[in-house]
């Protein structure tokens, strides 16, 4: 592991590896990425090793332009601090870097996402007596309000996770924020890209709805429609998602997540 | 200024933490004050309002030990490492009893400490527009924007009775220096009525004064300095010892079984006297696995002509 | 990130400072960007709105050279060293012409930069209740306190077109490290559309990355890095050279006579090419008098286990 | 200079030296002092060398617990940074230290002071076309609003500097702030002590008016009354100000302000 693998070929990507690879590819050309815990950690790491060596990794712990020498297990790990270009106070990180509008792409996960890209990371069931207590807000509302765009990685794609209506809205889309009539507007467009085990969805602008733009190999458009809790908009030219390269899979397995912390 | 504030952990917790208090234990992934929490558990403090951005395992432990009646926080998992089942049981099935929760986003919590430290009733931020969070937490309010249209969300000041933080080093009067991830420790210390600083090392004032920009919490807001080497385990200390990822992953299983959790508290908290005991029980192999490399910061010059 | 942003002073000012812009030159007694101001004077920029907490001699010079039509500031003298007569003539006798002034307190200015950096329309503070300052400056407003009785004063965001700061060191991509008095430089840089960083030394990225907590202004908000050794004279650089108190005291007399001030600008700005010329003209005796002692910060360890 | 002066006696204090010595004495027992530029610099330095070696000096530049090795010429000098216990951001200094209520005594000077201790440091004449443009606010409004008490050193005592009404109020008393009905109230009592070339005035509480409590040697109560622009309240037991000790004068001249920057 870590040694060059000269003649790799024929890796079969797991669903997680596929998702991570698609996310990494979408980071091509993006300058400054707010990297969360979990699959986003893998995606930005993979992007940095493939399509975007110059991407700047920013973590909500205050670390800017991290150069981690191994995979961080949390967004405040010692390995992202050592050798970083800056470690800022959380006030400066959330206030100046994030609210100041310096993040190009924020990465979020969610238990539920709605048609316009609002996210629930708080509760399944009634918030006042929840069936499942999810991790909650963290910095997600700030990332959603302030990043120029947000990539969402969903581990599931079904009616539970793509409902007609969220059980709870933790991090709102611009559509929902605007409708509330309260508070300052989003700095960016909210969610631009959603990557799921079935395909890729995109929103072209702040007030647009999610649109299916690619299905993964072996998945039909109808399957995706059926798995989505609303009448899913489908692009005229839905493609089949380009599969991850063998090299991407090799990097993920043998260099990035060697302990299979996130590739589970 | 030259007042000596060094106390034992037992004495610091006994003197400054009382039942019913609002207590902030800050440290964002880094420098989490575990040894102080364990002493709070040993002294069986009750009915605390615990404030922490990321509750982390430390909150699961304090709650399981029956110290906490209310949690003020912005994240309810333990980083990537999984669920905090004690908290989940309290919230999802009210077992063994309900836990009151007051919930913010991360910047909401930072801003609350900032307002509290600044003597302001509130701090404004760009979050919450369109979120359901204000429905659940009526303390998230808006003020009119006097420079334009519309409104701006604000969070109320948070002023803990006591803030407890863990740091790399302090002098005996309490000037506290940290490096690496700094979290909301400065704000939380200034926001509190009392501050306890737990450190890996007590240094001479000359060490602090050689690099005054490194002082994150000055002596004038510190009430007690407690020496507790390796007291931040299983979290980490930049330049000291690394995060114990293995234990973080184990906790999901430990906390999943109430009986196992109780036994863990017995073995690792109640049956031990202090963090020296705890570090010894962890054993030399564990500490060897968590040992860190040498990455020196370099030296800068503070010289002046006179 | 690894983008090389090093420019000559001439090029940096030519490219990023245009007539009519709002320009912040920050540095609170320490690290005042004199050499950048002198280049602005040489390039005869006009109609600038100059933002500076303490105008200092640098403002008197820029105003006397005809670069500034409006001053946004919180103090109008030069520390203990006396009056800034060019400013006083403009304000008291409108000679040679009036200068528009927008006035705050120090924390008002810090809070304006903070709001500007934070993407907020305003920041709240405890000042101004009962003061006449709001009568003079209608931008000092109040909002209702949603958590209690009464109102809270707020100041509006300040977002300069360009912020220029002077620092001890930066790498070629713009990661800027400072120590000693830090002023409002971080806030002012984040608040601005463009930032020029003038430094005593351009260092390898490895130097910066050995001590990331020392980075006050990260590369992502820096547009130009300019090397200008001794360019902060007559202000000072902690660990570099001391404040030229003698010149600060002389300025009262220089600025008192418009003709003498004009001659000073001729001799020390227009007739010189850059800060190297200026430093040379000051001469080795002056620099010897301003030399500093060695007061090393000590070293901390950023090591991690992996 | 700096060498021990064994048999000093019979120094005659200048007015400035008298004022500074009185101010220094008033600092006995105070923990944390916000030290401004000018005479306050001398007063806190003298206090530290005499009645209050443990006093903590805080400067608006962010320096806390300074241990200057020589007299600072500004509140941000290299000599107060080197060897200080902490150098904070200005945000932390003004927000957390000052607004947070950690300053026991703030030192201010002024061109004008009124009956309740409001100060003018901005304009003589009409603010919109002033006869004299004074230095302005600086951090004075913040010190006035947030220090537990404020000491004011006045270089003059006459109708111009003690007027019935200020030309402009830069830093208001609690009386004035309360009357405005706007903004948050003072954290402390405002001005507690005013030291002038004629005597010492005090206010016992936040809403009280200034009261003459001592006259300097050779000054009569009537002289002070006549020099004050309002009907000055006089304590029943006005004392004669205790003159500075020879040692205080020696310290000021030979160790503290050797360049006579402020003792002019």
Coordinates of N, CA and C in Angstrom, one line a residue, chain A residues 54-152:
Chain A
X54 N -4.2 22.3 -7.1 CA -4.1 23.6 -6.5 C -5.3 23.9 -5.6
X55 N -6.2 23.0 -5.5 CA -7.4 23.4 -4.7 C -7.0 23.7 -3.3
X56 N -7.6 24.7 -2.7 CA -7.3 25.1 -1.3 C -8.3 24.5 -0.4
X57 N -7.8 23.7 0.5 CA -8.7 23.0 1.5 C -8.9 23.9 2.7
X58 N -10.1 24.2 3.0 CA -10.5 25.0 4.2 C -11.3 24.2 5.1
X59 N -11.0 24.2 6.4 CA -11.8 23.4 7.4 C -12.4 24.3 8.4
X60 N -13.6 23.9 8.9 CA -14.3 24.8 9.9 C -13.6 24.9 11.2
X61 N -12.5 24.1 11.4 CA -11.7 24.3 12.6 C -10.8 25.6 12.5
X62 N -10.8 26.2 11.4 CA -9.9 27.4 11.2 C -8.7 27.2 10.3
X63 N -8.5 25.9 9.9 CA -7.4 25.6 9.1 C -7.6 26.0 7.6
X64 N -6.7 26.8 7.0 CA -6.8 27.2 5.6 C -5.6 26.7 4.9
X65 N -5.8 26.2 3.7 CA -4.8 25.7 2.8 C -4.0 24.7 3.5
X66 N -4.7 23.7 4.0 CA -4.1 22.5 4.6 C -3.3 21.7 3.6
X67 N -2.3 21.1 4.0 CA -1.5 20.1 3.2 C -1.4 18.8 4.1
X68 N -2.5 18.1 4.3 CA -2.4 17.0 5.2 C -1.5 15.9 4.5
X69 N -0.7 15.3 5.4 CA 0.2 14.2 5.0 C -0.5 12.9 5.0
X70 N -1.7 12.8 5.7 CA -2.5 11.6 5.7 C -3.9 12.0 5.9
X71 N -4.8 11.0 5.8 CA -6.2 11.3 5.8 C -6.7 11.8 7.2
X72 N -7.3 13.0 7.2 CA -7.7 13.4 8.6 C -9.0 12.7 9.0
X73 N -9.0 12.4 10.3 CA -10.2 11.7 10.8 C -11.2 12.6 11.4
X74 N -10.9 13.9 11.4 CA -11.9 14.9 11.8 C -11.4 16.2 11.2
X75 N -12.3 17.2 11.2 CA -12.0 18.5 10.6 C -11.1 19.4 11.4
X76 N -10.6 18.8 12.5 CA -9.7 19.6 13.3 C -8.4 18.8 13.6
X77 N -8.1 17.8 12.8 CA -7.0 16.9 13.1 C -5.6 17.6 13.1
X78 N -4.7 17.0 13.9 CA -3.3 17.5 14.0 C -2.7 17.4 12.6
X79 N -3.0 16.5 11.8 CA -2.4 16.3 10.4 C -2.8 17.5 9.5
X80 N -3.9 18.1 9.7 CA -4.3 19.2 8.8 C -3.7 20.5 9.3
X81 N -3.4 20.6 10.6 CA -2.8 21.8 11.2 C -1.3 21.9 10.8
X82 N -0.6 20.8 11.1 CA 0.9 20.8 10.8 C 1.1 21.0 9.3
X83 N 1.8 22.0 9.0 CA 2.1 22.3 7.6 C 1.0 23.1 6.8
X84 N 0.0 23.5 7.5 CA -1.0 24.3 6.9 C -0.5 25.7 6.7
X85 N -1.1 26.5 5.7 CA -0.6 27.9 5.5 C -1.2 28.8 6.5
X86 N -2.3 28.5 7.1 CA -2.9 29.4 8.1 C -3.8 28.7 9.0
X87 N -3.8 29.0 10.3 CA -4.8 28.5 11.2 C -5.4 29.7 11.9
X88 N -6.7 30.0 11.5 CA -7.4 31.2 12.0 C -8.3 30.9 13.2
X89 N -8.7 31.9 13.9 CA -9.7 31.7 14.9 C -11.0 31.3 14.3
X90 N -11.9 30.7 15.0 CA -13.2 30.3 14.4 C -14.0 31.5 14.0
X91 N -13.8 32.6 14.8 CA -14.5 33.9 14.4 C -14.0 34.3 13.0
X92 N -12.7 34.3 12.8 CA -12.2 34.7 11.5 C -12.7 33.7 10.4
X93 N -12.7 32.4 10.8 CA -13.0 31.4 9.8 C -14.5 31.5 9.3
X94 N -15.4 31.5 10.3 CA -16.8 31.6 10.0 C -17.2 33.0 9.5
X95 N -16.6 34.0 10.2 CA -17.0 35.4 9.9 C -16.3 35.8 8.6
X96 N -15.0 35.8 8.6 CA -14.3 36.4 7.5 C -14.2 35.5 6.2
X97 N -13.8 34.3 6.4 CA -13.6 33.4 5.3 C -15.0 33.0 4.7
X98 N -15.9 32.5 5.6 CA -17.1 31.9 5.0 C -18.1 33.1 4.8
X99 N -18.5 33.8 5.8 CA -19.5 34.9 5.6 C -18.9 36.0 4.6
X100 N -17.6 36.1 4.6 CA -17.0 37.1 3.8 C -17.1 36.7 2.3
X101 N -17.5 35.4 2.0 CA -17.7 35.0 0.6 C -16.5 34.5 -0.1
X102 N -15.6 33.9 0.7 CA -14.3 33.4 0.1 C -14.3 31.9 -0.3
X103 N -15.5 31.2 -0.1 CA -15.5 29.8 -0.4 C -16.3 29.6 -1.7
X104 N -15.6 28.8 -2.6 CA -16.2 28.5 -3.9 C -17.2 27.4 -3.8
X105 N -16.7 26.3 -3.1 CA -17.6 25.1 -3.0 C -17.6 24.7 -1.5
X106 N -18.8 24.5 -1.0 CA -19.0 23.9 0.3 C -19.5 22.5 0.1
X107 N -19.0 21.6 0.9 CA -19.4 20.2 0.8 C -20.3 19.9 1.9
X108 N -21.5 19.3 1.6 CA -22.4 18.9 2.7 C -22.9 17.5 2.5
X109 N -23.2 16.8 3.5 CA -24.0 15.6 3.5 C -25.4 15.9 4.1
X110 N -26.3 15.0 4.0 CA -27.6 15.2 4.6 C -28.4 13.9 4.7
X111 N -29.3 13.9 5.6 CA -30.2 12.7 5.7 C -31.4 12.9 4.7
X112 N -31.7 14.1 4.5 CA -32.8 14.4 3.6 C -32.5 15.7 2.8
X113 N -32.9 15.7 1.5 CA -32.8 16.8 0.6 C -34.1 17.0 -0.1
X114 N -34.5 18.3 -0.3 CA -35.7 18.5 -1.0 C -35.5 19.0 -2.4
X115 N -36.5 19.3 -3.2 CA -36.5 19.6 -4.6 C -35.6 20.8 -4.9
X116 N -35.5 21.7 -4.0 CA -34.7 22.9 -4.2 C -33.3 22.9 -3.5
X117 N -33.0 21.7 -2.9 CA -31.7 21.6 -2.2 C -31.7 22.1 -0.8
X118 N -32.8 22.2 -0.1 CA -32.8 22.4 1.3 C -32.4 21.1 2.0
X119 N -31.7 21.1 3.1 CA -31.1 19.9 3.7 C -31.6 19.8 5.2
X120 N -31.8 18.5 5.5 CA -32.1 18.1 6.9 C -31.0 17.3 7.4
X121 N -30.3 17.8 8.4 CA -29.3 17.0 9.1 C -29.6 16.9 10.6
X122 N -30.9 17.2 11.0 CA -31.2 17.3 12.4 C -32.1 16.2 13.0
X123 N -33.2 15.9 12.3 CA -34.2 15.0 12.9 C -34.9 14.2 11.9
X124 N -35.1 12.9 12.2 CA -36.1 12.1 11.4 C -37.3 12.0 12.3
X125 N -38.5 12.3 11.8 CA -39.7 12.4 12.6 C -39.9 13.8 13.0
X126 N -40.7 14.0 14.1 CA -41.1 15.3 14.6 C -39.9 15.8 15.4
X127 N -39.5 17.0 15.1 CA -38.3 17.6 15.8 C -38.5 17.6 17.3
X128 N -39.7 17.7 17.8 CA -39.9 17.8 19.3 C -39.9 16.5 20.0
X129 N -40.1 15.4 19.2 CA -39.9 14.1 19.8 C -39.5 13.2 18.6
X130 N -38.2 13.3 18.3 CA -37.7 12.7 17.0 C -37.6 11.2 17.1
X131 N -37.8 10.5 16.0 CA -37.5 9.1 15.9 C -36.0 8.9 15.9
X132 N -35.3 9.7 15.1 CA -33.8 9.7 15.1 C -33.3 11.1 15.4
X133 N -32.4 11.2 16.3 CA -31.7 12.4 16.6 C -30.4 12.4 15.7
X134 N -30.4 13.2 14.6 CA -29.2 13.3 13.7 C -28.2 14.3 14.3
X135 N -27.0 14.3 13.7 CA -26.0 15.2 14.2 C -26.3 16.7 14.4
X136 N -27.3 17.1 13.6 CA -27.7 18.5 13.7 C -27.0 19.5 12.8
X137 N -26.9 20.7 13.2 CA -26.4 21.8 12.3 C -24.9 21.8 12.0
X138 N -24.1 21.8 13.1 CA -22.7 22.1 12.9 C -22.5 23.4 12.1
X139 N -21.6 23.4 11.2 CA -21.5 24.6 10.3 C -22.3 24.6 9.1
X140 N -23.2 23.5 8.9 CA -23.9 23.4 7.6 C -24.7 24.6 7.2
X141 N -25.4 25.2 8.2 CA -26.2 26.4 7.8 C -25.3 27.5 7.2
X142 N -24.2 27.7 7.9 CA -23.2 28.7 7.4 C -22.7 28.4 6.0
X143 N -22.3 27.2 5.8 CA -21.8 26.8 4.5 C -22.9 27.0 3.4
X144 N -24.1 26.6 3.7 CA -25.2 26.7 2.8 C -25.5 28.2 2.4
X145 N -25.4 29.0 3.5 CA -25.8 30.5 3.2 C -24.6 31.2 2.5
X146 N -23.4 30.7 2.6 CA -22.3 31.6 2.3 C -21.3 31.1 1.2
X147 N -21.3 29.8 0.9 CA -20.5 29.3 -0.2 C -21.1 29.7 -1.5
X148 N -20.3 29.9 -2.5 CA -20.8 30.2 -3.8 C -21.7 29.1 -4.4
X149 N -21.3 27.9 -4.1 CA -22.2 26.8 -4.4 C -21.9 25.6 -3.4
X150 N -22.8 24.7 -3.4 CA -22.7 23.6 -2.4 C -22.9 22.3 -3.2
X151 N -21.9 21.4 -2.9 CA -22.0 20.0 -3.4 C -22.6 19.1 -2.3
X152 N -23.6 18.3 -2.6 CA -24.1 17.4 -1.6 C -23.9 16.0 -2.0

